Coordinates of C-alpha atoms and ligand atoms in Angstrom, one line a residue:
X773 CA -7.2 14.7 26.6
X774 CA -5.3 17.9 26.0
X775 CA -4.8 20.3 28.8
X776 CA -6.9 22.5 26.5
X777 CA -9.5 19.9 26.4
X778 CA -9.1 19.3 30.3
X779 CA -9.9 22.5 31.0
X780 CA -12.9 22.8 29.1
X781 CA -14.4 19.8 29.6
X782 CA -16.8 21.5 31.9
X783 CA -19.8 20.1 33.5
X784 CA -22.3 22.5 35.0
X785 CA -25.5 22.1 36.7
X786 CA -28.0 24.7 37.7
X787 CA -30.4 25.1 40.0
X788 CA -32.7 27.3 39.5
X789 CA -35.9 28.6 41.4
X790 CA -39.3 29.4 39.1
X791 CA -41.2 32.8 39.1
X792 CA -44.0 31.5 41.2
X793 CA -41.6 31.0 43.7
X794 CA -41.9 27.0 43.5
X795 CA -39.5 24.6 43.5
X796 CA -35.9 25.0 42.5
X797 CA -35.1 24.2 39.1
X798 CA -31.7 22.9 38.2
X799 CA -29.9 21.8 34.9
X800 CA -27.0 20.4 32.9
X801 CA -24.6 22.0 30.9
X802 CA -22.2 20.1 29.4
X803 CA -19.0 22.2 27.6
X804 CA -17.0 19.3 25.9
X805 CA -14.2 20.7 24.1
X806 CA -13.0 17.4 22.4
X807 CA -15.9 18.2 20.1
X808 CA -15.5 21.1 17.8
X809 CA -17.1 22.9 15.2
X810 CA -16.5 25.7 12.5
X811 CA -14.1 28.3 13.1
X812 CA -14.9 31.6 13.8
X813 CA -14.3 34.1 11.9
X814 CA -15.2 37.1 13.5
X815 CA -18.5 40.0 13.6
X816 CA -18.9 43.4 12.0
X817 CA -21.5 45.9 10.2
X818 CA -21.4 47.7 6.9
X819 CA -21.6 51.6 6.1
X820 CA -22.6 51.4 2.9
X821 CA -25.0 54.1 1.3
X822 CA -22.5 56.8 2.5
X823 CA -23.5 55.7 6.5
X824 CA -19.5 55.9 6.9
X825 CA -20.4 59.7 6.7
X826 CA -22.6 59.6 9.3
X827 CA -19.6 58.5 12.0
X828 CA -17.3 60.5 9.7
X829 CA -19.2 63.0 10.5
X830 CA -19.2 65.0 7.2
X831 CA -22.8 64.8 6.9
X832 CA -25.6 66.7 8.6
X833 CA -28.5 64.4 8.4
X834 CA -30.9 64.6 12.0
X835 CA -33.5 67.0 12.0
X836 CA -30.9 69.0 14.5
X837 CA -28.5 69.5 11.3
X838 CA -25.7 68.5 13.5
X839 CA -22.8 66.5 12.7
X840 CA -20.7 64.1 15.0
X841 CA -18.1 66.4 16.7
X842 CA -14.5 64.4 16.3
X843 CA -15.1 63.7 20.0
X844 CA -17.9 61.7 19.6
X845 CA -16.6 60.0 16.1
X846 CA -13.6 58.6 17.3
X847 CA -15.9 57.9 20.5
X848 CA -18.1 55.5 17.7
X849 CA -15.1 54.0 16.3
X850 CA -13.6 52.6 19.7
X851 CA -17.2 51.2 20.9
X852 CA -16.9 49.6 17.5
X853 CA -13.9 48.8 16.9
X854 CA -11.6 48.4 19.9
X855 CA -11.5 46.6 23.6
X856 CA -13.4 50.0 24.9
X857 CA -16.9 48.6 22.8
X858 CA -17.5 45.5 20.8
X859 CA -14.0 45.1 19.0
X860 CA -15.7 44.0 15.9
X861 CA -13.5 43.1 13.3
X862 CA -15.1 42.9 10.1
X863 CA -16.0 45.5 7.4
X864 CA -18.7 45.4 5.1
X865 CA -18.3 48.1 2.4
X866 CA -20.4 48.8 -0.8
X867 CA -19.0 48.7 -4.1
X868 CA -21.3 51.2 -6.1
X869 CA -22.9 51.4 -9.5
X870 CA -24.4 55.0 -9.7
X871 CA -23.9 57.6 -11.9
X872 CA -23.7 60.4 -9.4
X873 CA -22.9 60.8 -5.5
X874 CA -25.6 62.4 -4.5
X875 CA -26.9 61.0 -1.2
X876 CA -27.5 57.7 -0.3
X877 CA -26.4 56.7 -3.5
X878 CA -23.1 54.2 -3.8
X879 CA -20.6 56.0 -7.2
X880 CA -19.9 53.9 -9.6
X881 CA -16.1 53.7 -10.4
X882 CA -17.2 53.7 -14.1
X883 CA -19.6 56.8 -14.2
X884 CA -19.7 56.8 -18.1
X885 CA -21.1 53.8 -20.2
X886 CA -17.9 53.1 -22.2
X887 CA -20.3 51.7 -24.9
X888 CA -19.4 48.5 -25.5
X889 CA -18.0 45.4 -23.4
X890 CA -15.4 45.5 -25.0
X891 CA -14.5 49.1 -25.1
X892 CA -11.8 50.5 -22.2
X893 CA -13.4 51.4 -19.6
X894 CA -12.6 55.2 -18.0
X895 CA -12.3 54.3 -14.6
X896 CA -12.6 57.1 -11.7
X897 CA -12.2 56.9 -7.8
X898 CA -12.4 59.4 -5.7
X899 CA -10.6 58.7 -2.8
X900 CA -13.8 58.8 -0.4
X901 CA -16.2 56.6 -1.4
X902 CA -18.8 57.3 0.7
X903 CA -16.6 58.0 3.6
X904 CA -15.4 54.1 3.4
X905 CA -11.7 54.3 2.7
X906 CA -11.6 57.0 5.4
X907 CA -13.9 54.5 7.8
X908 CA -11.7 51.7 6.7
X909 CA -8.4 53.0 7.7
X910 CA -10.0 54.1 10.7
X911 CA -10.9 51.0 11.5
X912 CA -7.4 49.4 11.1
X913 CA -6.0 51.7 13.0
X914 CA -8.2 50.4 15.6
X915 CA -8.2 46.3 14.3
X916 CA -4.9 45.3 13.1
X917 CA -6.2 42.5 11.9
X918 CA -9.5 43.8 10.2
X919 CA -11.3 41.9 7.1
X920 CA -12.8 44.0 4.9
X921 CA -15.8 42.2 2.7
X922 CA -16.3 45.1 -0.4
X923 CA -19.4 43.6 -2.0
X924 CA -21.3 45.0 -4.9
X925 CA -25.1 45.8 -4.9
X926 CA -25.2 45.2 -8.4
X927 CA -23.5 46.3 -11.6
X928 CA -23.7 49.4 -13.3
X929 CA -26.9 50.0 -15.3
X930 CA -25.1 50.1 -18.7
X931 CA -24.0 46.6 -18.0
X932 CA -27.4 45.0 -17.1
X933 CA -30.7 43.8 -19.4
X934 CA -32.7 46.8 -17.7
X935 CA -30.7 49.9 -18.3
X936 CA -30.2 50.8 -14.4
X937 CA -28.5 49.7 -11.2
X938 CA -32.2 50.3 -9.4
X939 CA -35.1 47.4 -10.0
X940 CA -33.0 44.5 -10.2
X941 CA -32.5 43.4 -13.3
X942 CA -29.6 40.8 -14.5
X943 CA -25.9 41.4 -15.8
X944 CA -26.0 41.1 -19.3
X945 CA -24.1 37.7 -20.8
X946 CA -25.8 35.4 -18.3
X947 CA -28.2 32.7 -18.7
X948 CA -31.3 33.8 -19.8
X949 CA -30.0 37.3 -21.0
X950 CA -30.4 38.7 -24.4
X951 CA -28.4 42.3 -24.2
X952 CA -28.0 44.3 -27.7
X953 CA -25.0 45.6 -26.1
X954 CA -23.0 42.0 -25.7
X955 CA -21.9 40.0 -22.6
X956 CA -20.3 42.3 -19.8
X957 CA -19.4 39.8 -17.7
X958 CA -15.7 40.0 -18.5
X959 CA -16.1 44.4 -17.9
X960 CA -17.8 43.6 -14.4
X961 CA -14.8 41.4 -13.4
X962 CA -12.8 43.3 -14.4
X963 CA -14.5 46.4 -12.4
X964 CA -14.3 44.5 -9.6
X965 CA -10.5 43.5 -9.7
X966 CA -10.1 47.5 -10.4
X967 CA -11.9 48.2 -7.3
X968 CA -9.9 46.4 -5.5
X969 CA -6.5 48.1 -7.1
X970 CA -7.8 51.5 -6.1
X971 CA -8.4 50.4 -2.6
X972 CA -4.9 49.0 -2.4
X973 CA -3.4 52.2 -3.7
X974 CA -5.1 53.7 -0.6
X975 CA -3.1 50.9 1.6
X976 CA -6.7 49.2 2.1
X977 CA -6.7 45.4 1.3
X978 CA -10.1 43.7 0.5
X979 CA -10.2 40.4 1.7
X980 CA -13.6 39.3 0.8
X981 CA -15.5 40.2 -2.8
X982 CA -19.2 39.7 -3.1
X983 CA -20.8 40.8 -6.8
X984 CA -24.6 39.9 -5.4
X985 CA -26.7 41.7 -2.8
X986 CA -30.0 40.8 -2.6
X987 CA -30.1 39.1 -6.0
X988 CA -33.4 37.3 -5.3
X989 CA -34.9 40.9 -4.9
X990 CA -35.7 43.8 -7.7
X991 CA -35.5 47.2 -5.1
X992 CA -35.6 50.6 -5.9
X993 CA -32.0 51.1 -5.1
X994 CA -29.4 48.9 -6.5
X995 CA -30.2 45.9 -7.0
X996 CA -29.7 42.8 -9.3
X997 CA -31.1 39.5 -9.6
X998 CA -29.4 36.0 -10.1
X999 CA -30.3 32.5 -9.3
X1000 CA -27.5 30.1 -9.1
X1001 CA -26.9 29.3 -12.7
X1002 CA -26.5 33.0 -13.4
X1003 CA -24.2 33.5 -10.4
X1004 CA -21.9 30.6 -11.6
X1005 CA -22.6 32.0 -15.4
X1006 CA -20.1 34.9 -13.7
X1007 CA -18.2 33.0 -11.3
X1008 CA -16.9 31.2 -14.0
X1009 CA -15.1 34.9 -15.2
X1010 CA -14.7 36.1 -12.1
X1011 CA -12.5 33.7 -10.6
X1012 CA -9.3 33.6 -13.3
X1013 CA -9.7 37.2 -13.4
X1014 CA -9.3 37.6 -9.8
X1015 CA -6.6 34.5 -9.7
X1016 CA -4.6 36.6 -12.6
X1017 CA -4.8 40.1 -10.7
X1018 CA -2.0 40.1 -8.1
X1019 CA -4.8 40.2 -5.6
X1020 CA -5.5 37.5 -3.1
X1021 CA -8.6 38.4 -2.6
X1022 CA -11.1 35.8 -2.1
X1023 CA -15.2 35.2 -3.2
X1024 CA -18.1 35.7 -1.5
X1025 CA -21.5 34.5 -2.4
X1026 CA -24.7 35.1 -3.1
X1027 CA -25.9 37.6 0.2
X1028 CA -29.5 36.3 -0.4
X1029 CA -32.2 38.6 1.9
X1030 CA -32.6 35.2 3.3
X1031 CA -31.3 32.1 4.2
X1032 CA -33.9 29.6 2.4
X1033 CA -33.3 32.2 -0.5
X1034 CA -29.3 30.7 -0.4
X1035 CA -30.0 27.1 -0.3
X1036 CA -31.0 26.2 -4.1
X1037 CA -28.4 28.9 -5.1
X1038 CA -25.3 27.1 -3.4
X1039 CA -26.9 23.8 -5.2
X1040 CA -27.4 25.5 -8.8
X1041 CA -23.5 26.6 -8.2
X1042 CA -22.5 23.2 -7.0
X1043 CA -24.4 21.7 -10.0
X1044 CA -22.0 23.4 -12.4
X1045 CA -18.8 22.0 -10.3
X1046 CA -18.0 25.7 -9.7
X1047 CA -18.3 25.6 -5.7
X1048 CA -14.8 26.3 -5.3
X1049 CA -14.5 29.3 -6.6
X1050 CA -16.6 30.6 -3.3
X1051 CA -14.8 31.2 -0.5
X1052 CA -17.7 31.9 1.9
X1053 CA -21.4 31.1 1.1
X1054 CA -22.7 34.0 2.6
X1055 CA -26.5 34.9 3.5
X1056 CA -29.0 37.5 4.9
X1057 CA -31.5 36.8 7.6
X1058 CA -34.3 39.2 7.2
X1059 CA -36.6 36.6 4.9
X1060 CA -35.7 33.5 6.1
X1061 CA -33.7 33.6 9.0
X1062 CA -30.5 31.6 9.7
X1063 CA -31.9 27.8 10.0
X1064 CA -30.3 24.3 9.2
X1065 CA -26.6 24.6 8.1
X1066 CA -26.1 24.9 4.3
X1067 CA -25.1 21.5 2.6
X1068 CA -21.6 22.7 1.8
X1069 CA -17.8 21.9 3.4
X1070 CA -17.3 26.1 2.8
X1071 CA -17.2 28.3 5.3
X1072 CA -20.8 30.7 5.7
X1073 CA -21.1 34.1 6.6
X1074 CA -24.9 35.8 7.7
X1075 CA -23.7 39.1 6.4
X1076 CA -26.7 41.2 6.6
X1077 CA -29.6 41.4 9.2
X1078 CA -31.8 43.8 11.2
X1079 CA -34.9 44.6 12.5
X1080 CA -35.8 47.2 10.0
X1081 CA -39.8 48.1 12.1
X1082 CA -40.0 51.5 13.7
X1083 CA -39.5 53.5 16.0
X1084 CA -35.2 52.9 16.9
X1085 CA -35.4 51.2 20.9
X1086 CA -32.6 50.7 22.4
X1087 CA -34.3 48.5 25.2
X1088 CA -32.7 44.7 26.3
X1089 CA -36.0 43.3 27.4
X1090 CA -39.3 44.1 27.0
X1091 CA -41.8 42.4 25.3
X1092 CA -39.9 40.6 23.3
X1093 CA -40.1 42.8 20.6
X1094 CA -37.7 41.5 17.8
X1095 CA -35.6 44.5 18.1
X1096 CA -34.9 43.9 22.1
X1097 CA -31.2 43.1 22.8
X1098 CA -32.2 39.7 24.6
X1099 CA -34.1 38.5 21.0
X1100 CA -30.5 39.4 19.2
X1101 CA -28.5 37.5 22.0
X1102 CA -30.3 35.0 20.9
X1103 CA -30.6 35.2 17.1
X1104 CA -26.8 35.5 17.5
X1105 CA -26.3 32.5 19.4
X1106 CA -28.5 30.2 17.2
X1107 CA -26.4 31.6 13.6
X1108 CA -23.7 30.3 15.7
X1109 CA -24.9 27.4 17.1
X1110 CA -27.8 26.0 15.1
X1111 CA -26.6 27.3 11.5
X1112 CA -23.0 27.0 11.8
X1113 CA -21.7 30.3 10.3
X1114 CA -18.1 31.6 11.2
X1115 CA -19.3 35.1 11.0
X1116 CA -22.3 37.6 11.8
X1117 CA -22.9 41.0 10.5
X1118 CA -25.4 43.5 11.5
X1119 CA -26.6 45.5 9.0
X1120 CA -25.4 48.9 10.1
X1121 CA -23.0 49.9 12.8
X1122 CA -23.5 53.4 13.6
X1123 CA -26.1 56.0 11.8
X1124 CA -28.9 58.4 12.4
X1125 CA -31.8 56.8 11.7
X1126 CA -35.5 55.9 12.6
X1127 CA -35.5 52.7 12.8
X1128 CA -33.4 49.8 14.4
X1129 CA -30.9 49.1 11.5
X1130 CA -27.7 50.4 13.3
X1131 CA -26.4 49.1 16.7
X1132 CA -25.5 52.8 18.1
X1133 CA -27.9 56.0 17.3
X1134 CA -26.1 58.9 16.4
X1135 CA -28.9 61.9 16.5
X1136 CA -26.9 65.1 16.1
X1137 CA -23.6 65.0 18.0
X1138 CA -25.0 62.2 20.8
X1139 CA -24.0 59.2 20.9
X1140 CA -27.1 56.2 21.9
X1141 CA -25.4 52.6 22.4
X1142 CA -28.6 50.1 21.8
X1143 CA -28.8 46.6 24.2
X1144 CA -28.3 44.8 20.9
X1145 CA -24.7 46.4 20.6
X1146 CA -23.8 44.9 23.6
X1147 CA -25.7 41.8 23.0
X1148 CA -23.5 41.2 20.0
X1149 CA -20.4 42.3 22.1
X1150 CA -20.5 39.3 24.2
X1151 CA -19.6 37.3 20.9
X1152 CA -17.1 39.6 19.4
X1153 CA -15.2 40.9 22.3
X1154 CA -14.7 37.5 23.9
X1155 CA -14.7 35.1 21.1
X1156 CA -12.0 36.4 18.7
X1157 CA -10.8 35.2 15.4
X1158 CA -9.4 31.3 14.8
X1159 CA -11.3 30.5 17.9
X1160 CA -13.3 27.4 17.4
X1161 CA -16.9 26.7 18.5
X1162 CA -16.9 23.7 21.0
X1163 CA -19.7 21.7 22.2
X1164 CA -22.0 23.0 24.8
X1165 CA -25.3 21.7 26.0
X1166 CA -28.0 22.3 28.4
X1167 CA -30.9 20.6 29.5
X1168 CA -32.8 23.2 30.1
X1169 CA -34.5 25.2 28.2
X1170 CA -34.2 28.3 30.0
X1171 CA -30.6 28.1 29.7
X1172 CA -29.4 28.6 26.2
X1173 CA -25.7 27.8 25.7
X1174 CA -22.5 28.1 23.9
X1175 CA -19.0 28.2 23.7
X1176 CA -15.6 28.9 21.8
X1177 CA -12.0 27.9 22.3
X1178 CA -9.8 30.9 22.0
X1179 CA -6.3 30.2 19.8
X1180 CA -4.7 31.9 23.1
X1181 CA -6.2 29.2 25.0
X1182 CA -8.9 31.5 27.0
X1183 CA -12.4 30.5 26.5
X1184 CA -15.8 32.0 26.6
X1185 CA -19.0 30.6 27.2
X1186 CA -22.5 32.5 26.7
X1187 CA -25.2 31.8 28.7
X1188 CA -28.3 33.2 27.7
X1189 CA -31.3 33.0 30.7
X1190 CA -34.5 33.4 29.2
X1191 CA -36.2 32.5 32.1
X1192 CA -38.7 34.4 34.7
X1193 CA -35.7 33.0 37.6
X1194 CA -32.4 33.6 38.4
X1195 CA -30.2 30.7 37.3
X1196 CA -27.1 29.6 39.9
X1197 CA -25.3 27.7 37.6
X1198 CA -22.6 25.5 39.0
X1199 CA -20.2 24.7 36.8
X1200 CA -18.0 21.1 37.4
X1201 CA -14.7 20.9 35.5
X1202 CA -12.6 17.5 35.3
X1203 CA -9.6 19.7 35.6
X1204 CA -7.4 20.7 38.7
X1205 CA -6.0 24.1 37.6
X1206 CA -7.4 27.1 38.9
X1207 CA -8.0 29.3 35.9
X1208 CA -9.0 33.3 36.3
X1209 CA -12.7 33.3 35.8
X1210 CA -14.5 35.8 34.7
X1211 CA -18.4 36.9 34.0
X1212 CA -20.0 39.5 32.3
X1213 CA -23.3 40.1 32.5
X1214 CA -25.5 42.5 30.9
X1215 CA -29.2 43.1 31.1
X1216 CA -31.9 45.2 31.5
X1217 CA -29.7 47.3 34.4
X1218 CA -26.4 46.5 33.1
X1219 CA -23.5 46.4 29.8
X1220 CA -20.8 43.7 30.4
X1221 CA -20.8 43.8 34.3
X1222 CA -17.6 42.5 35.3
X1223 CA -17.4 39.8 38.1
X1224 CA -14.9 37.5 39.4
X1225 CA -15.7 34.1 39.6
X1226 CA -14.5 32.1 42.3
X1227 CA -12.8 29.1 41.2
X1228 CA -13.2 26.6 43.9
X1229 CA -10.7 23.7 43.3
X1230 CA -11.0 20.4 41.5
X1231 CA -12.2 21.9 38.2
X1232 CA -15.6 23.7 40.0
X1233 CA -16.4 26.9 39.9
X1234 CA -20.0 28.7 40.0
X1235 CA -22.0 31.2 38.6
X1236 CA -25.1 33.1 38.7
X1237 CA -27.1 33.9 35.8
X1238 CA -30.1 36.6 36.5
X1239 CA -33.3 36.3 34.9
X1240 CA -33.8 37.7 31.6
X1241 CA -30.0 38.0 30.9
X1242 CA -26.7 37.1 29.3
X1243 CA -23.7 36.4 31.2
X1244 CA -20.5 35.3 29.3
X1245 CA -18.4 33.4 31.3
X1246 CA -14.3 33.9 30.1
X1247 CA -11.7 31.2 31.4
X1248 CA -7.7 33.3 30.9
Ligands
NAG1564 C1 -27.4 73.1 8.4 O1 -26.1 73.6 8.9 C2 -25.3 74.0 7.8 C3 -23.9 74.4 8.4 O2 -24.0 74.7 9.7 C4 -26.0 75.3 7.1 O3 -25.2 75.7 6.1 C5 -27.4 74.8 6.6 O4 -28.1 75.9 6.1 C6 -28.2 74.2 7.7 N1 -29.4 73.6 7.2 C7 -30.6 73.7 7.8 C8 -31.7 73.0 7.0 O5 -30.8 74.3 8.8
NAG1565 C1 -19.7 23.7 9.4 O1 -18.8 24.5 8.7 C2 -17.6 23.9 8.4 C3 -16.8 24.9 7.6 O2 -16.5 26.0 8.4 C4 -17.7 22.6 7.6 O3 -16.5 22.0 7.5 C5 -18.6 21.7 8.4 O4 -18.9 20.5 7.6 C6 -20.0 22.3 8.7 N1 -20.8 21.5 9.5 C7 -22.1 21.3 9.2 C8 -22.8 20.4 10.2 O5 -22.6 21.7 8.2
NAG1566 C1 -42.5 48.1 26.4 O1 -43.5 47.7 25.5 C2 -44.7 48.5 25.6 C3 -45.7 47.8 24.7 O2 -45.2 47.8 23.4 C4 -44.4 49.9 25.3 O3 -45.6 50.7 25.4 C5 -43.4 50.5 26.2 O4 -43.0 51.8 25.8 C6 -42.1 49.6 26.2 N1 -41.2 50.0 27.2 C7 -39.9 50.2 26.8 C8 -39.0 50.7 28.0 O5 -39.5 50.1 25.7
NAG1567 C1 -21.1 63.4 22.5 O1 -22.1 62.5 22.8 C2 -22.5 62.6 24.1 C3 -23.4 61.4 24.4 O2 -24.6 61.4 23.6 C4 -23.2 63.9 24.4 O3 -23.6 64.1 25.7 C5 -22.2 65.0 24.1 O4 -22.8 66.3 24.1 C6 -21.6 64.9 22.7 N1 -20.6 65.9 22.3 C7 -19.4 66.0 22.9 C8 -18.5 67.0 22.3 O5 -19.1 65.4 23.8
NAG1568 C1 -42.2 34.8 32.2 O1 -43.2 35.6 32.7 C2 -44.1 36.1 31.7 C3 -45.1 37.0 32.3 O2 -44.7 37.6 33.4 C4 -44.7 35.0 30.9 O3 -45.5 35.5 29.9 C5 -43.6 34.1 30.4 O4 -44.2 32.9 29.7 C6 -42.7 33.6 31.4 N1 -41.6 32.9 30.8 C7 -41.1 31.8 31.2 C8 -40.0 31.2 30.5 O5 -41.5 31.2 32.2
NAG1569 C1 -36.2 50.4 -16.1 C2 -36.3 48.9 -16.3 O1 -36.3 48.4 -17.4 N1 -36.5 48.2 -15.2 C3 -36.6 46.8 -15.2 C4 -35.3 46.1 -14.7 O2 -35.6 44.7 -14.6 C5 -36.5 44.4 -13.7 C6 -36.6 42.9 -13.6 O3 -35.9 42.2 -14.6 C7 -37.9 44.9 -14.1 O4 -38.9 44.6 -13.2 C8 -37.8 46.4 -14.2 O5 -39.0 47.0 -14.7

């Protein structure tokens, strides 16, 4: 066993006493770290639908007609995007398909229909974007390392069998597609890989591509469908184009609204032999949520998901609502843990809004951090990227677990309590070094409550995990 290994191969037991104030309760948890799992890949948001310009704070959009002072923006961007908040590190921006800019609306980089597929398109950038190149060099300033995923809603309207980027619709030239204009599929790609170049001119790298959002939806906004055969109809284009562009940018499919929506399009795609031109099978969890791991050896991405009900709560726990931070511990966990992704994105990170899309509230110039910020925080600030998921499991089923193997060697474990009890978890290690231990807790009362763990010798150390709560524990 590697020292790594040694260290991690943690036994834990719990005892535990019941809400009725019966008998104590105790239970296994077993961390082995000779078994591993995906790699992780890290956690983010998108701004898309000019939502950068709500942190920007170029745009007035609250009933108070107040923007985000530059206080409070770069306040945003350091709860998002350093040590000080959640230290996400992955950007989802919009590629857009519009004709104009007016708000929410995503420009098109081709605002005029060229005519024909195989006319030159006049291509037009305007530096902004919806506040995303100035959000995404923001955000690197802040993340070194950040991964920005640029996916597209759909293609322009002069490209598709129904005229407009809005109702869904398909791209014109694939299966089942009968276009008086031609095939565009070549033109989209080729949008795409242009895309790309003008966010490279700006010194922005896009790591990740997606050409689908939704594509088993028609929406009012942008939107275009696809099943499988279509989306390898145009992975078969987009790929050499993309390989041939000095770009190393790499393919991201389909962003189904659900996960059960993803399954017979990865097969369709694998079907044709084309699964290697996808880098990341990626998938939304608002239909179906994140269940059963897809039947691929690719890595998968939930890149989209939110409780979309009013009214915007920022509570932890309450009723169990499925906006409460303690359900999104959760929902987190089990991507992780049950569904095997490598990466999970919230729909937005910071807006004004209604509703519970966005994990921070910005109404006027204040700033409202929601429970489910910091319930996502306990993934991203203490699991961070190239960290593998190791085994962890618990035999009760109060107690729900998991864990990751930094690449510095630290660790992190999550322990979620959704029990009526407090949970004194004693943790049993088969190794002798005393490692720094520490917890963070966060609950109804508290965000990432820093405690030192004791470590008491011959690979024990223990730890209590309040009712209703999450606790990560980190081994440096
Ligand atoms: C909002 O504020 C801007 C700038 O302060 C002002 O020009 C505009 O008239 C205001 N709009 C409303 C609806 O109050
Ligand atoms: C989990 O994902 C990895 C790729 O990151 C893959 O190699 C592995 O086979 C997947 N495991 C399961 C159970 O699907
Ligand atoms: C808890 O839920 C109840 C019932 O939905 C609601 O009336 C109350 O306002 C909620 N409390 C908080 C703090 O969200
Ligand atoms: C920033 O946000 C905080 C928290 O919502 C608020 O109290 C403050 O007035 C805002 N503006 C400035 C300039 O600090
Ligand atoms: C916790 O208590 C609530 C009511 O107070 C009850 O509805 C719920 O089932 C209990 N949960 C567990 C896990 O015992
Ligand atoms: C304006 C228009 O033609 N919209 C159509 C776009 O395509 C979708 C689905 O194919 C139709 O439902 C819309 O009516």
């Amino acid at each position: 066993m590697s020292l790594r290994a040694c260290l991690l191969a943690l036994v834990a037991s719990a005892g535990a006493s019941s809400s009725n104030g019966g008998h104590p309760s105790s239970a296994q948890v077993t961390i082995d770290a000779s078994k591993t799992f995906q790699e992780y890949d890290g956690m983010g948001f998108s701004q898309a639908f000019q939502r950068a310009t709500h942190i920007h704070g170029t745009r007035a959009i609250s009933p108070l007609n107040e923007t985000l002072s530059p206080k409070n923006s770069s306040l945003v961007l350091d709860l998002l995007f350093t040590e000080k908040g959640a230290n996400f590190n992955i950007l989802r921006n919009g590629i857009g398909a519009s004709l104009t800019d007016t708000y929410d609306l995503m420009l098109s980089i081709i605002p005029v229909d060229p005519g024909s597929p195989n006319a030159k398109p006049h291509y037009v950038f305007n530096h902004d974007d919806g506040s995303q190149v100035w959000l995404s060099k923001e955000a690197k300033k802040r993340q070194p390392n950040l991964l920005i995923y640029a996916d597209a809603w759909s293609a322009p309207g002069f490209m598709k069998d129904n005229g407009t980027e809005n109702f869904g619709g398909h791209l014109c030239g694939v299966t089942g597609t009968h276009c008086k204009t031609g095939d565009w599929r070549q033109a989209y790609a080729n949008m795409l890989v242009q895309y790309i170049r003008f966010y490279a001119e700006e010194g922005i790298k896009i790591d990740y591509l997606g050409f689908l959002n939704e594509p088993d939806l028609a929406t009012s906004y942008a939107s275009m469908q696809s099943d499988g055969t279509q989306a390898a109809d145009f992975l078969e284009v987009l790929y050499p184009t993309l390989k041939k562009s000095p770009f190393k940018t790499k393919i991201c499919c389909c962003d189904t609204a659900g996960w059960e929506e993803m399954r017979p399009r990865l097969a369709e795609i694998q079907d044709r032999n084309l699964e290697y031109t996808v880098d990341i099978v990626t998938s939304h969890g608002y239909d179906s949520p994140p269940s059963t791991p897809f039947d691929t050896t690719h890595k998968v991405w939930q890149t989209e998901w939110a409780e979309l009900n009013l009214p915007w709560s920022p509570v932890w726990d309450n009723v169990s609502a499925p906006f409460e931070g303690l359900v999104w511990a959760q929902n987190v966990q089990d991507a992780f843990v049950k569904s095997n992704v490598s990466a999970f994105l919230n729909w937005i990170g910071s807006e004004y809004t209604t509703g519970n899309s966005p994990l921070i509230l910005n109404y006027g110039d204040s700033v409202e951090i929601s429970k489910r910020f910091w319930a996502y925080a306990h993934f991203s600030k203490f699991v961070r990227p190239g960290a593998r998921r190791i085994d962890a499991e618990s035999s009760s089923d109060d107690l729900h677990v998991s864990a990751f193997r930094n690449p510095d060697g630290t660790a992190a474990i999550q322990v979620i309590n959704v029990g009526n009890g407090t949970e004194v978890v004693a943790f049993k290690t088969s190794h002798a070094r005393g490692p720094s231990i520490k917890s963070y807790l966060t609950n109804n009362q508290y965000d990432l409550k820093e405690s030192t763990v004791k470590y008491s010798g011959r690979g024990s150390f223990s730890g209590s995990v309040p009712a209703r709560s999450m606790v990560s524990f980190v081994m440096r």
